[in-house]
Structure formats: C-alpha cells, structure tokens
Short mmCIF file of C-alpha atoms and ligand atoms in Angstrom, two decimals:
data_model
loop_
_atom_site.label_atom_id
_atom_site.label_comp_id
_atom_site.label_asym_id
_atom_site.label_seq_id
_atom_site.Cartn_x
_atom_site.Cartn_y
_atom_site.Cartn_z
CA MET P 1 -10.79 18.62 -0.82
CA SER P 2 -7.38 17.79 0.56
CA ARG P 3 -6.35 14.29 1.40
CA ARG P 4 -6.55 13.27 5.04
CA PHE P 5 -3.99 11.40 7.06
CA TYR P 6 -4.64 9.91 10.48
CA ILE P 7 -1.59 8.59 12.29
CA THR P 8 -1.40 7.18 15.81
CA THR P 9 1.27 5.95 18.20
CA ALA P 10 0.79 3.31 20.86
CA ILE P 11 -0.43 4.84 24.10
CA ASP P 12 2.14 4.42 26.86
CA TYR P 13 1.65 2.68 30.17
CA VAL P 14 2.02 5.21 32.93
CA ASN P 15 3.52 2.85 35.50
CA GLY P 16 6.89 4.53 34.91
CA ARG P 17 8.22 7.73 33.44
CA PRO P 18 8.72 8.31 29.72
CA HIS P 19 11.94 6.80 28.41
CA LEU P 20 13.79 6.84 25.13
CA GLY P 21 11.90 3.81 23.76
CA HIS P 22 8.60 5.66 24.11
CA THR P 23 10.28 8.77 22.72
CA TYR P 24 11.53 7.01 19.63
CA GLU P 25 8.02 6.08 18.59
CA LYS P 26 6.50 9.49 19.29
CA VAL P 27 9.26 11.30 17.40
CA ALA P 28 8.96 8.91 14.45
CA ALA P 29 5.20 9.41 14.28
CA ASP P 30 5.78 13.14 14.57
CA ALA P 31 8.15 13.10 11.59
CA LEU P 32 5.52 11.29 9.52
CA ALA P 33 2.77 13.66 10.69
CA ARG P 34 4.90 16.66 9.79
CA TYR P 35 5.75 15.10 6.43
CA HIS P 36 2.09 14.65 5.56
CA ARG P 37 1.30 18.21 6.66
CA LEU P 38 4.06 19.39 4.32
CA LEU P 39 2.35 17.48 1.52
CA GLY P 40 -0.63 19.70 2.20
CA GLU P 41 -2.75 16.93 3.72
CA GLU P 42 -5.16 17.38 6.58
CA VAL P 43 -3.45 15.49 9.37
CA CYS P 44 -4.65 14.14 12.68
CA PHE P 45 -1.88 12.83 14.93
CA LEU P 46 -2.96 11.01 18.06
CA THR P 47 -0.93 9.87 21.04
CA GLY P 48 -1.75 9.36 24.69
CA THR P 49 -1.49 7.24 27.80
CA ASP P 50 -2.70 3.78 28.84
CA GLU P 51 -3.68 4.21 32.45
CA HIS P 52 -5.61 1.12 33.48
CA GLY P 53 -4.61 -2.41 34.45
CA THR P 54 -2.73 -4.22 37.17
CA LYS P 55 0.68 -2.85 36.27
CA VAL P 56 -0.38 0.76 36.69
CA ALA P 57 -2.43 0.09 39.85
CA ARG P 58 0.58 -1.64 41.41
CA ALA P 59 2.89 1.23 40.56
CA ALA P 60 0.49 3.68 42.25
CA GLU P 61 0.41 1.47 45.30
CA ALA P 62 4.20 1.27 45.38
CA ASP P 63 4.29 5.09 45.36
CA GLY P 64 1.70 5.16 48.16
CA MET P 65 -0.64 7.23 46.00
CA ASP P 66 -4.29 7.28 45.12
CA VAL P 67 -4.42 5.68 41.65
CA GLN P 68 -6.19 8.55 39.93
CA ALA P 69 -3.79 11.10 41.43
CA PHE P 70 -0.89 8.89 40.36
CA VAL P 71 -2.05 8.54 36.74
CA ASP P 72 -2.74 12.27 36.54
CA ARG P 73 0.83 12.99 37.57
CA GLN P 74 2.30 10.38 35.24
CA ALA P 75 0.22 11.39 32.21
CA ALA P 76 1.37 14.98 32.72
CA ALA P 77 4.98 13.78 32.61
CA PHE P 78 4.39 12.07 29.24
CA ARG P 79 2.74 15.13 27.81
CA ALA P 80 5.55 17.32 29.05
CA ALA P 81 8.12 15.00 27.48
CA TRP P 82 6.44 15.15 24.06
CA ASP P 83 6.17 18.90 24.35
CA ALA P 84 9.88 19.10 25.18
CA LEU P 85 10.65 17.09 22.02
CA ASP P 86 8.36 19.14 19.77
CA VAL P 87 6.01 16.22 19.16
CA SER P 88 3.16 17.96 17.34
CA TYR P 89 0.26 15.71 18.35
CA ASP P 90 -3.27 16.92 17.66
CA VAL P 91 -4.97 14.63 20.17
CA PHE P 92 -3.68 13.38 23.50
CA VAL P 93 -5.99 10.66 24.75
CA ARG P 94 -6.02 9.22 28.26
CA THR P 95 -7.81 5.96 28.97
CA THR P 96 -9.14 7.33 32.27
CA GLU P 97 -11.07 10.03 30.44
CA ASP P 98 -14.83 9.79 30.35
CA ARG P 99 -14.94 10.00 26.52
CA HIS P 100 -12.69 6.95 26.43
CA ALA P 101 -14.61 4.85 28.98
CA ARG P 102 -17.86 5.50 27.14
CA ALA P 103 -16.26 4.52 23.83
CA VAL P 104 -15.00 1.23 25.30
CA GLN P 105 -18.46 0.48 26.64
CA GLN P 106 -20.07 1.30 23.32
CA VAL P 107 -17.67 -0.91 21.39
CA LEU P 108 -18.42 -3.81 23.78
CA GLU P 109 -22.15 -3.23 23.49
CA ARG P 110 -21.95 -3.10 19.71
CA ILE P 111 -20.07 -6.39 19.65
CA ARG P 112 -22.61 -7.95 22.03
CA ASP P 113 -25.58 -6.68 20.04
CA ARG P 114 -24.28 -7.72 16.64
CA GLY P 115 -23.93 -11.44 17.26
CA ASP P 116 -22.51 -14.00 19.62
CA ASP P 117 -18.87 -12.87 19.71
CA LEU P 118 -19.08 -12.28 23.47
CA PHE P 119 -19.73 -15.34 25.61
CA GLU P 120 -19.22 -16.76 29.11
CA GLY P 121 -16.21 -18.98 29.76
CA THR P 122 -13.52 -19.87 32.25
CA TYR P 123 -9.95 -18.74 31.88
CA GLU P 124 -7.16 -20.68 33.48
CA GLY P 125 -3.50 -19.99 32.73
CA TRP P 126 -0.52 -17.67 33.11
CA TYR P 127 -0.73 -13.92 32.96
CA CYS P 128 2.27 -11.60 32.53
CA VAL P 129 1.62 -8.27 34.21
CA GLY P 130 4.49 -6.72 32.21
CA CYS P 131 2.71 -7.49 28.92
CA GLU P 132 -0.73 -7.31 30.54
CA ALA P 133 -1.41 -10.45 28.53
CA TYR P 134 -2.17 -14.15 28.87
CA LYS P 135 0.78 -16.36 28.12
CA PRO P 136 0.38 -19.85 26.78
CA ASP P 137 3.04 -22.24 28.16
CA LYS P 138 4.80 -22.29 24.81
CA ASP P 139 5.51 -18.54 25.06
CA LEU P 140 7.31 -18.83 28.42
CA VAL P 141 11.01 -19.56 28.71
CA ASP P 142 11.96 -21.33 31.96
CA GLY P 143 8.55 -20.31 33.27
CA ARG P 144 9.17 -16.60 32.54
CA CYS P 145 8.05 -14.10 29.93
CA PRO P 146 11.01 -13.42 27.64
CA ASP P 147 10.10 -9.72 27.42
CA HIS P 148 9.79 -9.35 31.21
CA PRO P 149 12.24 -11.79 32.76
CA THR P 150 12.27 -9.88 36.04
CA LEU P 151 8.53 -10.39 36.65
CA ASP P 152 6.89 -13.64 37.79
CA PRO P 153 3.92 -14.66 35.62
CA ARG P 154 0.76 -15.09 37.68
CA TRP P 155 -1.58 -18.11 37.58
CA VAL P 156 -5.13 -16.90 36.93
CA LYS P 157 -8.40 -18.80 37.08
CA GLU P 158 -11.61 -16.84 36.54
CA ASP P 159 -15.09 -17.10 35.08
CA ASN P 160 -14.94 -14.44 32.42
CA LEU P 161 -16.54 -12.80 29.49
CA PHE P 162 -14.79 -14.03 26.33
CA PHE P 163 -14.34 -12.54 22.88
CA ARG P 164 -14.60 -15.05 20.03
CA LEU P 165 -11.27 -14.13 18.48
CA SER P 166 -10.90 -17.54 16.82
CA ARG P 167 -13.77 -16.73 14.47
CA PHE P 168 -11.75 -13.97 12.79
CA ARG P 169 -8.72 -16.00 11.85
CA ASP P 170 -9.71 -16.83 8.27
CA GLY P 171 -11.01 -13.35 7.55
CA LEU P 172 -7.83 -11.75 8.88
CA LEU P 173 -5.62 -14.12 6.92
CA ALA P 174 -7.52 -13.24 3.77
CA HIS P 175 -7.24 -9.54 4.61
CA LEU P 176 -3.46 -9.76 5.08
CA GLU P 177 -3.07 -11.68 1.88
CA ALA P 178 -5.16 -9.23 -0.11
CA ASN P 179 -3.44 -6.19 1.46
CA PRO P 180 0.32 -6.70 1.56
CA GLY P 181 0.81 -3.23 3.08
CA PHE P 182 -1.51 -3.88 6.03
CA VAL P 183 1.35 -5.02 8.27
CA GLN P 184 4.75 -3.40 7.77
CA PRO P 185 7.63 -4.05 7.52
CA GLU P 186 7.74 -7.43 5.85
CA THR P 187 9.29 -9.20 8.87
CA ARG P 188 6.37 -8.16 11.07
CA ARG P 189 3.90 -9.22 8.41
CA ASN P 190 5.47 -12.67 8.34
CA GLU P 191 5.25 -12.93 12.13
CA VAL P 192 1.58 -12.02 12.09
CA LEU P 193 0.87 -14.44 9.26
CA ALA P 194 2.58 -17.22 11.23
CA VAL P 195 0.44 -16.48 14.29
CA LEU P 196 -2.72 -16.50 12.21
CA ARG P 197 -1.77 -19.73 10.48
CA GLY P 198 -1.16 -21.30 13.90
CA GLY P 199 -4.77 -20.53 14.86
CA LEU P 200 -6.28 -18.09 17.36
CA GLU P 201 -7.67 -18.75 20.81
CA ASP P 202 -10.64 -16.89 22.17
CA LEU P 203 -9.72 -14.03 24.48
CA SER P 204 -10.87 -13.34 28.01
CA VAL P 205 -11.98 -9.70 28.05
CA SER P 206 -13.29 -9.17 31.57
CA ARG P 207 -11.64 -8.82 34.97
CA GLU P 208 -13.85 -9.83 37.86
CA GLY P 209 -13.79 -7.89 41.14
CA LEU P 210 -12.71 -4.35 41.83
CA GLY P 211 -10.04 -3.91 39.16
CA TRP P 212 -8.62 -0.58 37.97
CA GLY P 213 -10.42 -0.34 34.66
CA VAL P 214 -13.52 0.55 32.68
CA PRO P 215 -16.67 -1.02 34.20
CA ILE P 216 -18.61 -3.40 31.95
CA PRO P 217 -22.15 -1.99 31.94
CA PHE P 218 -23.86 -5.34 31.53
CA ARG P 219 -21.66 -7.23 34.00
CA PRO P 220 -21.81 -5.65 37.46
CA GLY P 221 -18.53 -5.70 39.36
CA ALA P 222 -16.41 -6.50 36.30
CA THR P 223 -13.98 -4.33 34.35
CA VAL P 224 -12.68 -4.56 30.80
CA TYR P 225 -9.36 -6.34 30.12
CA VAL P 226 -6.76 -3.60 29.73
CA TRP P 227 -5.80 -4.30 26.11
CA PHE P 228 -9.42 -4.45 25.00
CA ASP P 229 -9.79 -1.09 26.71
CA ALA P 230 -6.55 0.47 25.42
CA LEU P 231 -6.98 -0.38 21.73
CA VAL P 232 -10.22 1.60 21.64
CA ASN P 233 -8.18 4.79 22.19
CA TYR P 234 -7.70 5.11 18.44
CA VAL P 235 -11.38 5.81 18.03
CA SER P 236 -12.22 7.25 21.46
CA GLY P 237 -9.66 10.03 20.97
CA LEU P 238 -11.54 11.07 17.83
CA GLY P 239 -14.76 11.40 19.80
CA PHE P 240 -16.31 8.07 18.76
CA ALA P 241 -18.60 7.89 21.79
CA ASP P 242 -20.25 11.17 20.88
CA GLY P 243 -20.34 10.61 17.12
CA ASP P 244 -17.94 13.51 16.65
CA GLU P 245 -17.23 14.98 13.26
CA ARG P 246 -13.54 14.21 13.83
CA PHE P 247 -14.27 10.50 14.01
CA ARG P 248 -16.21 10.64 10.79
CA ARG P 249 -13.46 12.61 9.09
CA PHE P 250 -10.45 10.59 10.17
CA TRP P 251 -11.47 7.00 10.79
CA PRO P 252 -10.13 4.58 9.53
CA ALA P 253 -6.55 5.34 10.53
CA ASP P 254 -3.93 5.50 7.81
CA LEU P 255 -1.18 4.27 10.08
CA HIS P 256 -0.86 2.81 13.57
CA LEU P 257 2.82 3.12 14.47
CA VAL P 258 3.65 0.71 17.30
CA GLY P 259 6.59 -1.27 18.64
CA LYS P 260 7.34 -4.73 17.33
CA ASP P 261 6.40 -6.25 20.72
CA ILE P 262 2.79 -5.19 20.34
CA THR P 263 2.27 -5.49 16.59
CA ARG P 264 0.18 -8.62 17.08
CA PHE P 265 -2.33 -6.86 19.32
CA HIS P 266 -2.77 -4.30 16.56
CA CYS P 267 -2.88 -6.71 13.64
CA ILE P 268 -5.06 -9.39 15.16
CA ILE P 269 -7.04 -8.40 18.26
CA TRP P 270 -7.80 -4.81 17.21
CA PRO P 271 -8.96 -5.64 13.66
CA ALA P 272 -11.07 -8.49 15.05
CA MET P 273 -12.68 -6.11 17.55
CA LEU P 274 -13.42 -3.65 14.76
CA LEU P 275 -14.90 -6.32 12.51
CA ALA P 276 -17.05 -7.59 15.38
CA ALA P 277 -18.23 -4.05 16.10
CA GLY P 278 -18.94 -3.33 12.42
CA LEU P 279 -16.26 -0.64 12.09
CA GLU P 280 -13.70 -0.14 9.34
CA LEU P 281 -10.17 -1.53 9.63
CA PRO P 282 -7.08 0.70 9.79
CA ARG P 283 -5.15 0.88 6.52
CA ALA P 284 -1.74 -0.06 7.91
CA VAL P 285 0.16 -0.99 11.04
CA TYR P 286 3.91 -0.43 11.18
CA GLY P 287 5.88 -2.34 13.85
CA HIS P 288 9.08 -0.39 14.53
CA GLY P 289 12.21 -1.73 16.22
CA TRP P 290 13.56 -1.08 19.68
CA VAL P 291 15.95 1.40 21.14
CA LEU P 292 18.57 -0.64 22.94
CA ALA P 293 20.86 0.42 25.74
CA THR P 294 24.57 -0.15 25.28
CA GLY P 295 25.03 -3.90 25.40
CA GLY P 296 21.89 -4.61 23.42
CA GLN P 297 19.19 -4.69 26.08
CA ARG P 298 15.87 -3.02 25.34
CA GLU P 299 15.30 0.21 27.24
CA SER P 300 12.54 -0.47 29.69
CA LYS P 301 11.44 0.31 33.18
CA SER P 302 11.57 -3.34 34.20
CA ALA P 303 15.18 -3.65 32.97
CA GLY P 304 16.06 -0.46 34.90
CA ASN P 305 18.17 1.07 32.10
CA VAL P 306 16.06 4.04 31.08
CA THR P 307 17.19 7.39 29.70
CA ASP P 308 15.15 10.48 30.55
CA PRO P 309 14.25 12.18 27.24
CA VAL P 310 13.56 15.53 28.87
CA ALA P 311 17.01 15.67 30.46
CA LEU P 312 18.52 14.83 27.05
CA ALA P 313 16.48 17.51 25.29
CA GLU P 314 17.49 20.06 27.92
CA GLN P 315 21.15 19.20 27.60
CA TYR P 316 21.50 18.93 23.82
CA GLY P 317 18.27 20.49 22.51
CA PRO P 318 15.37 18.47 21.09
CA ASP P 319 16.71 18.33 17.54
CA PRO P 320 19.95 16.44 18.24
CA VAL P 321 17.91 13.80 20.10
CA ARG P 322 15.47 13.58 17.21
CA TYR P 323 18.28 13.55 14.68
CA PHE P 324 19.95 10.66 16.45
CA LEU P 325 16.80 8.57 16.88
CA LEU P 326 15.56 9.07 13.34
CA GLY P 327 18.86 9.11 11.49
CA ALA P 328 21.09 6.64 13.30
CA ILE P 329 18.60 3.75 13.60
CA PRO P 330 17.50 2.08 10.33
CA PHE P 331 13.74 2.33 10.56
CA GLY P 332 12.13 -1.01 11.36
CA LYS P 333 15.31 -2.35 13.01
CA ASP P 334 16.69 -2.09 16.53
CA GLY P 335 19.42 0.42 17.32
CA GLU P 336 21.68 1.21 20.24
CA PHE P 337 21.60 4.51 22.02
CA SER P 338 24.30 5.94 24.21
CA ARG P 339 25.23 9.50 25.10
CA ALA P 340 28.60 8.92 23.47
CA ARG P 341 26.95 7.99 20.16
CA LEU P 342 24.57 10.95 20.41
CA GLU P 343 27.49 13.32 21.06
CA GLU P 344 29.41 11.83 18.18
CA LYS P 345 26.51 12.56 15.79
CA TYR P 346 26.00 15.99 17.29
CA THR P 347 29.56 16.96 16.53
CA SER P 348 30.26 15.14 13.27
CA ALA P 349 26.94 15.76 11.53
CA LEU P 350 25.01 18.60 13.09
CA ALA P 351 27.87 20.89 14.11
CA ASN P 352 30.57 20.02 11.57
CA GLU P 353 28.40 19.47 8.51
CA LEU P 354 25.16 21.43 8.76
CA GLY P 355 26.31 24.06 11.28
CA ASN P 356 29.51 24.72 9.37
CA LEU P 357 27.85 24.79 5.98
CA LEU P 358 25.44 27.44 7.19
CA SER P 359 28.04 29.60 8.91
CA ARG P 360 30.50 29.38 6.01
CA THR P 361 27.77 30.28 3.53
CA LEU P 362 26.53 33.21 5.57
CA ASN P 363 30.04 34.44 6.27
CA MET P 364 30.91 34.41 2.60
CA ALA P 365 27.67 36.14 1.67
CA GLU P 366 28.51 38.76 4.24
CA LYS P 367 32.14 39.16 3.29
CA TYR P 368 31.87 39.13 -0.48
CA ARG P 369 28.36 40.42 -1.11
CA ALA P 370 27.44 42.51 1.97
CA GLY P 371 24.89 39.83 2.93
CA VAL P 372 22.99 39.78 -0.37
CA PRO P 373 23.97 36.82 -2.58
CA ASP P 374 22.31 37.89 -5.83
CA PRO P 375 21.83 35.37 -8.62
CA ASP P 376 23.34 37.69 -11.16
CA GLY P 377 25.76 35.16 -12.58
CA ARG P 378 25.35 31.98 -14.55
CA PRO P 379 22.95 29.36 -13.18
CA GLU P 380 24.11 26.36 -11.15
CA PRO P 381 22.35 23.44 -12.82
CA GLY P 382 24.42 20.89 -10.88
CA ILE P 383 23.16 22.15 -7.52
CA GLU P 384 19.64 22.62 -8.80
CA ASP P 385 19.69 19.04 -10.00
CA LEU P 386 21.11 17.83 -6.68
CA CYS P 387 18.14 19.38 -4.87
CA ALA P 388 15.60 17.97 -7.30
CA ARG P 389 17.03 14.48 -6.91
CA ALA P 390 17.15 14.81 -3.12
CA THR P 391 13.51 15.91 -3.00
CA PHE P 392 12.48 12.96 -5.12
CA ALA P 393 14.43 10.47 -3.00
CA TRP P 394 13.04 12.05 0.18
CA ARG P 395 9.44 11.64 -0.95
CA GLU P 396 10.01 8.13 -2.09
CA ALA P 397 11.60 7.12 1.24
CA MET P 398 9.01 8.89 3.38
CA ASP P 399 6.15 7.29 1.47
CA ARG P 400 7.67 3.93 2.44
CA HIS P 401 8.02 5.17 6.06
CA GLN P 402 11.79 4.79 5.82
CA LEU P 403 12.63 7.75 7.99
CA ASP P 404 16.37 7.19 8.13
CA GLU P 405 16.51 7.14 4.33
CA GLY P 406 14.36 10.26 4.11
CA LEU P 407 16.70 12.06 6.48
CA GLN P 408 19.69 10.84 4.50
CA ALA P 409 18.17 12.10 1.24
CA ALA P 410 17.90 15.60 2.70
CA TRP P 411 21.35 15.34 4.22
CA ASN P 412 22.92 14.55 0.86
CA ILE P 413 22.36 18.18 -0.07
CA VAL P 414 24.25 19.27 3.04
CA SER P 415 27.20 16.93 2.48
CA THR P 416 27.47 17.70 -1.22
CA LEU P 417 27.39 21.46 -0.70
CA ASN P 418 30.17 21.15 1.86
CA ASN P 419 32.24 19.18 -0.61
CA LEU P 420 31.58 21.75 -3.30
CA ILE P 421 32.83 24.55 -1.08
CA GLN P 422 36.01 22.56 -0.60
CA SER P 423 36.53 21.86 -4.28
CA ARG P 424 35.45 25.20 -5.73
CA GLU P 425 37.43 27.29 -3.25
CA PRO P 426 35.21 30.37 -3.44
CA TRP P 427 37.76 32.38 -1.44
CA LYS P 428 40.08 32.10 -4.46
CA VAL P 429 37.29 32.94 -6.90
CA ALA P 430 36.62 36.07 -4.84
CA LYS P 431 40.09 37.36 -5.55
CA ASP P 432 39.50 37.41 -9.31
CA PRO P 433 37.24 40.29 -10.42
CA ALA P 434 36.65 38.52 -13.75
CA ARG P 435 34.85 35.71 -11.88
CA GLU P 436 32.40 37.91 -10.01
CA ARG P 437 29.30 36.42 -11.63
CA GLU P 438 30.53 32.92 -10.95
CA LEU P 439 30.91 33.70 -7.26
CA SER P 440 27.45 35.28 -7.03
CA ALA P 441 25.87 32.30 -8.70
CA PHE P 442 27.62 29.92 -6.34
CA LEU P 443 26.69 31.88 -3.21
CA TYR P 444 23.10 32.08 -4.31
CA ALA P 445 23.06 28.35 -5.04
CA LEU P 446 24.50 27.60 -1.61
CA CYS P 447 21.72 29.59 0.05
CA GLU P 448 19.08 28.06 -2.18
CA GLY P 449 20.45 24.56 -1.57
CA LEU P 450 20.45 25.20 2.16
CA ARG P 451 16.89 26.44 1.92
CA ILE P 452 15.73 23.28 0.16
CA ALA P 453 17.70 21.08 2.56
CA ALA P 454 15.95 22.85 5.44
CA VAL P 455 12.54 22.34 3.82
CA LEU P 456 13.23 18.60 3.61
CA LEU P 457 14.69 18.44 7.13
CA GLN P 458 11.57 19.86 8.76
CA PRO P 459 10.00 16.51 9.73
CA PHE P 460 13.17 15.47 11.57
CA VAL P 461 14.69 18.60 13.07
CA PRO P 462 11.95 21.24 12.93
CA ARG P 463 13.66 23.92 15.05
CA THR P 464 16.89 23.67 13.12
CA ALA P 465 15.06 23.75 9.81
CA ARG P 466 13.20 26.84 10.89
CA ALA P 467 16.41 28.56 11.98
CA VAL P 468 18.11 27.77 8.64
CA LEU P 469 15.13 29.10 6.70
CA GLU P 470 15.23 32.31 8.71
CA ARG P 471 18.97 32.73 8.22
CA VAL P 472 18.90 32.30 4.45
CA GLY P 473 16.02 34.74 4.22
CA ALA P 474 13.05 32.40 3.68
CA PRO P 475 11.18 32.38 7.02
CA GLY P 476 7.85 32.03 5.20
CA ASP P 477 8.85 28.61 3.88
CA TYR P 478 8.58 27.01 7.31
CA ALA P 479 5.64 24.58 7.44
CA ALA P 480 4.46 25.60 3.96
CA PRO P 481 3.55 22.92 1.37
CA VAL P 482 6.61 21.32 -0.23
CA ALA P 483 5.00 21.39 -3.65
CA VAL P 484 5.78 25.09 -3.47
CA THR P 485 8.81 25.33 -1.22
CA ALA P 486 10.94 22.54 -2.67
CA THR P 487 11.09 24.31 -6.03
CA TRP P 488 14.40 25.81 -7.11
CA GLY P 489 14.73 29.55 -7.35
CA ARG P 490 12.37 30.77 -4.64
CA LEU P 491 14.94 32.93 -2.87
CA VAL P 492 14.16 36.31 -4.25
CA PRO P 493 17.15 38.19 -5.71
CA GLY P 494 18.13 40.91 -3.29
CA THR P 495 17.14 38.95 -0.17
CA ALA P 496 19.64 39.45 2.63
CA VAL P 497 20.87 36.58 4.77
CA VAL P 498 20.77 36.85 8.56
CA LYS P 499 23.93 36.03 10.41
CA GLY P 500 23.57 34.67 13.93
CA GLU P 501 24.98 32.45 16.61
CA PRO P 502 26.21 28.97 15.64
CA LEU P 503 23.31 26.49 15.42
CA PHE P 504 25.21 23.78 17.28
CA PRO P 505 27.71 25.15 19.77
CA ARG P 506 30.64 22.92 20.55
CA LEU P 507 29.90 20.43 23.35
CA PRO P 508 31.99 20.71 26.49
CA GLU P 509 34.89 18.24 26.65
CA PRO P 510 33.89 15.19 28.69
CA ALA P 511 35.10 15.61 32.29
N1 MSP J 1 0.15 0.42 26.69
C1 MSP J 1 0.65 -0.48 25.69
C2 MSP J 1 0.23 -0.03 24.32
C3 MSP J 1 -1.24 0.07 24.11
S1 MSP J 1 -1.60 0.65 22.52
C4 MSP J 1 -3.25 0.44 22.40
C5 MSP J 1 2.16 -0.51 25.78
N2 MSP J 1 2.74 0.49 26.45
S2 MSP J 1 4.32 0.65 26.66
O1 MSP J 1 4.47 1.84 27.46
O2 MSP J 1 4.87 -0.54 27.17
O3 MSP J 1 4.93 0.88 25.24
C6 MSP J 1 4.45 1.94 24.45
C7 MSP J 1 5.12 1.91 23.10
O4 MSP J 1 6.52 2.15 23.29
C8 MSP J 1 5.00 0.54 22.43
O5 MSP J 1 4.75 0.69 21.05
C9 MSP J 1 6.35 -0.07 22.66
O6 MSP J 1 6.74 -0.98 21.66
C10 MSP J 1 7.22 1.16 22.62
N3 MSP J 1 8.46 0.91 23.30
C11 MSP J 1 8.65 0.64 24.63
N4 MSP J 1 9.97 0.40 24.83
C12 MSP J 1 10.63 0.51 23.65
C13 MSP J 1 11.98 0.57 23.28
N5 MSP J 1 12.96 0.33 24.13
N6 MSP J 1 12.25 0.93 22.01
C14 MSP J 1 11.30 1.32 21.12
N7 MSP J 1 10.03 1.28 21.44
C15 MSP J 1 9.64 0.62 22.60
O7 MSP J 1 2.77 -1.39 25.20
#
C-alpha cells in the first residue's frame, strides 16, 4: 500500500479578492502536493474559503449584497484564481457548506460530551475584526492591532460559551517538546513555545445574537466563533460529519501550511480542540513568511496594496508567477514582490537560461543530427553525475519543505548545461568528422539532462516541465513517479526531439 500524504492550506477569508499573499501559500502547498505525488504517494490536497464572521458579513453589506450571494461570488473568484495558477487541489472546502456546518456542530458536541471543556462565562475585552480574534491589552500597540492598524479594535462584553483552552497548555508543551517537527520552521516553534510557557487563557467560542456563522445546536440564537468554525475545515473537507472513507484514510494531516500570522491558531487552539474532541493531532504545521509589497509592507486588503494573481498569470503565464514566488523567496522568510522583480526573473532565468538551453539543444539536434541525438558515442559521466546529485539535493530540500532550495537544485542542471555548451563549443566539434561520436554523446546528454531537470521542475513550473518533456521526446514522463523518471538513460536511442516556439517569448519593452 502506498504512503499517504494529506496537505492543507489555510482557508482564505472571502471579504476581499484573492491576492498574491494567498497565492503564495496555495502555490507552495501545490508544489509540495505535486512533489509527494511524484514520489508515488497517495495525496490529498485541501484548500478552500473561510466565509463566516463579522469581517465577511461587513464586506457583503458594504457591497450591498445578500451575504450568501456575496460569499458565493467571492469563493468562485478564489477557485478561479487557483485554477488559473494550476493549483492542483483535490478538495475545495467552503465553510458555508452543509457538510462543514455539521462537522463543526459535531466537534462541539463531542467536546461537550467528553468532559467539561465547554462552560459558561463572560467575555469582556478588545476584539480585532481583521484577525477575528480577541486581543489582550498587551498585544495592542497604541490601542491598535499591529497586523491591522487601519481597523479600530472593538470593545466586546458578552455572556458566552467558553472552551477550556488553559487545560491543554501542559499537554501541548509536552507534545512540542517530544515532537520537534510539529511546528516548523524553528522560529515559529520558538514563538509557539513562548506563548505556551506564558500560559493560555480560556477562549470564548460563541457569538450571541444573529451572527453570520454556524448555529450552536444546544444554544439557541448563538453561533460558533469564526476561528473555532474555520479550523474544523481540515476534517470537514474530508467528510468527517458523514464518517467518510476519505476522512479515515487521510486524517491526521501530514502538513498544515499556513502563514506566520496564524501559526498559533494552528499550533495551540486547533490541537487543543482535537484533543478535547478525542481526535488525532496533525503531524506538522509549517508557518511560512509573507509576500511584501515594495517598501516592505505585507500584501493585504486592509493595507490596500494587493496584486491580482489572475491578471499576473494572464500577462506572464502561471509558471513565471510560480517560479518567482517559489524561487525568489527563501521559504519560511518574507520576500518582496514587484512586477519589475518578476520581469527580471522571467528574462534572466526562464527565458535566458532555461528557454535558451532548450532552444539551443533542439536546434543543434536538428542541425547536426536531423533531430535524433543518438547516444552512439562515449558516455557523459559528468552530466549523469550532475543529474544524480541534483536529484538527491532536490529530494533532501523538498523533504525539509525548503522549496526555494528544491527549485535551485533542479536549476543547477540548467545552469551547468548552459555553461557546458559555452565551454565545449559543440559547433566547433561538429566541424570535425573525427569527433562525431563525441558530439552525439553530448547532444544526447543535453537532452537527457534537460529531461531530468524537467522532471525535477514539475512541482514548481508544471506547464513548462511538461513542454520540455514533450520537446525532448519524453511526454510520458510527465507526472510519472520520480523513482523511474529521474534515472539516467531513459531517452530511448532514436527518439526525435520536437522543435517548437520559444517557451518564454521576450517581454515587451516597458512603455
Ligand atoms: N481565514 C483565516 C484562516 C483560517 S484557517 C483555518 C485567514 N484568512 S486570510 O485570508 O487572512 O489568510 C489566508 C492565508 O493567507 C493565511 O495563511 C495568511 O497567512 C496568508 N496570507 C495572507 N496575506 C499574506 C501575505 N501577504 N503573504 C503570505 N501569506 C499571507 O487568516
């Protein structure tokens, strides 16, 4: 039986349209999902939308729309964006779906029935609608939430249903200590440990009155606090409420990939909810960094500096956007995005390195060997070794979730082959009939190196990888297990290459 891998992203609030920050996370999770599929694992990749809460209800009101009609429209925009970027999710979950509401209710009922972790209390304090979270005074700066400085925190006083979060502090501390990989990267783990060591307060989990949320079955007129509702998506999307086979197959999750701003919800509240409900804990949570606009501000709707991912994908193609996000930002850290930086990478890396390598290789195969670069000469152990080392480094980086390093490992093949063309000067070799076998061996090795580079590039730039595989005559290697495809010598002697249009046409000069 093959290994299983369940990966999730955060589900996005639908108060605004998808932006590059949301995109970064979905594309990163997609690269990991594709990687695990290439390892031959059975993968479930879940993403979706968070559609309840004050923030979303207010946005619908501001648009003068019925809330359900509003969230339907918004959720469709998120789905369309992920489709435009080739995000290969298996499950798209929406928190306004019936299967989700029933799952939230069941989790609450399980917690209630298993002990005294739900109790009556009174909440009094600040609430940041941007975070959809309570804010102790110590977390406010000049009376404002540092993550949402444009929004006024609201003073709330309500008799509520509480979740006894404090009870889980010691257990969670012990869990983090026994499982160093539970929170990644290390900086996030240290943050979570510091929060746990500081102690946990119980959490208000009900909203009284007619809120936009999941009704609490045993508390008429009340709805579930939006985070308590949203976190359940990771099981509701697998069909938890109906005891689906998918839930039994894939829970617990192997990886929750979320932004660093919400790592705590995933490493403290969510595991506590699961423990209280008697469900297994996820194996790991990775808190990635932020995409920043030029000048270092986080892309966000409230900051008003958002980039539309669909417009970018239409202009440059999905792969250049993916290449930039995954390759130019060290994974786990923040990174700046600008069109100028994207265009720079497009030209210097995609067009001038990969695009040129492919077209030079195919042109030479065409010119010197009528399109069939036979391996009838001596072998090319240097290039074979280069590919073996790249594959090893790629696996090692991807297993640590270091996507930028994984991409770089694959790219090393591309850069080195380009350098070899420069230094070996095959156009000179071609003039000497005594060196015919040497030229054949080199041309074959270039195609084979390109094929293996394309195999390793699939998680990052799937369309480009597919096109390269087709051009070098290995279309069947797309999406096939790497244990087979990353092996040297698969290109069958006699296979013809397929010339075509440039992969990355030159960008128009800026006006
Ligand atoms: N709805 C909650 C998540 C609930 S998960 C049970 C939420 N939504 S969000 O729309 O604000 O953010 C969704 C994801 O996008 C989060 O992981 C968040 O960190 C990420 N990003 C939002 N802006 C971002 C950047 N500018 N850069 C990178 N990721 C950021 O939080």
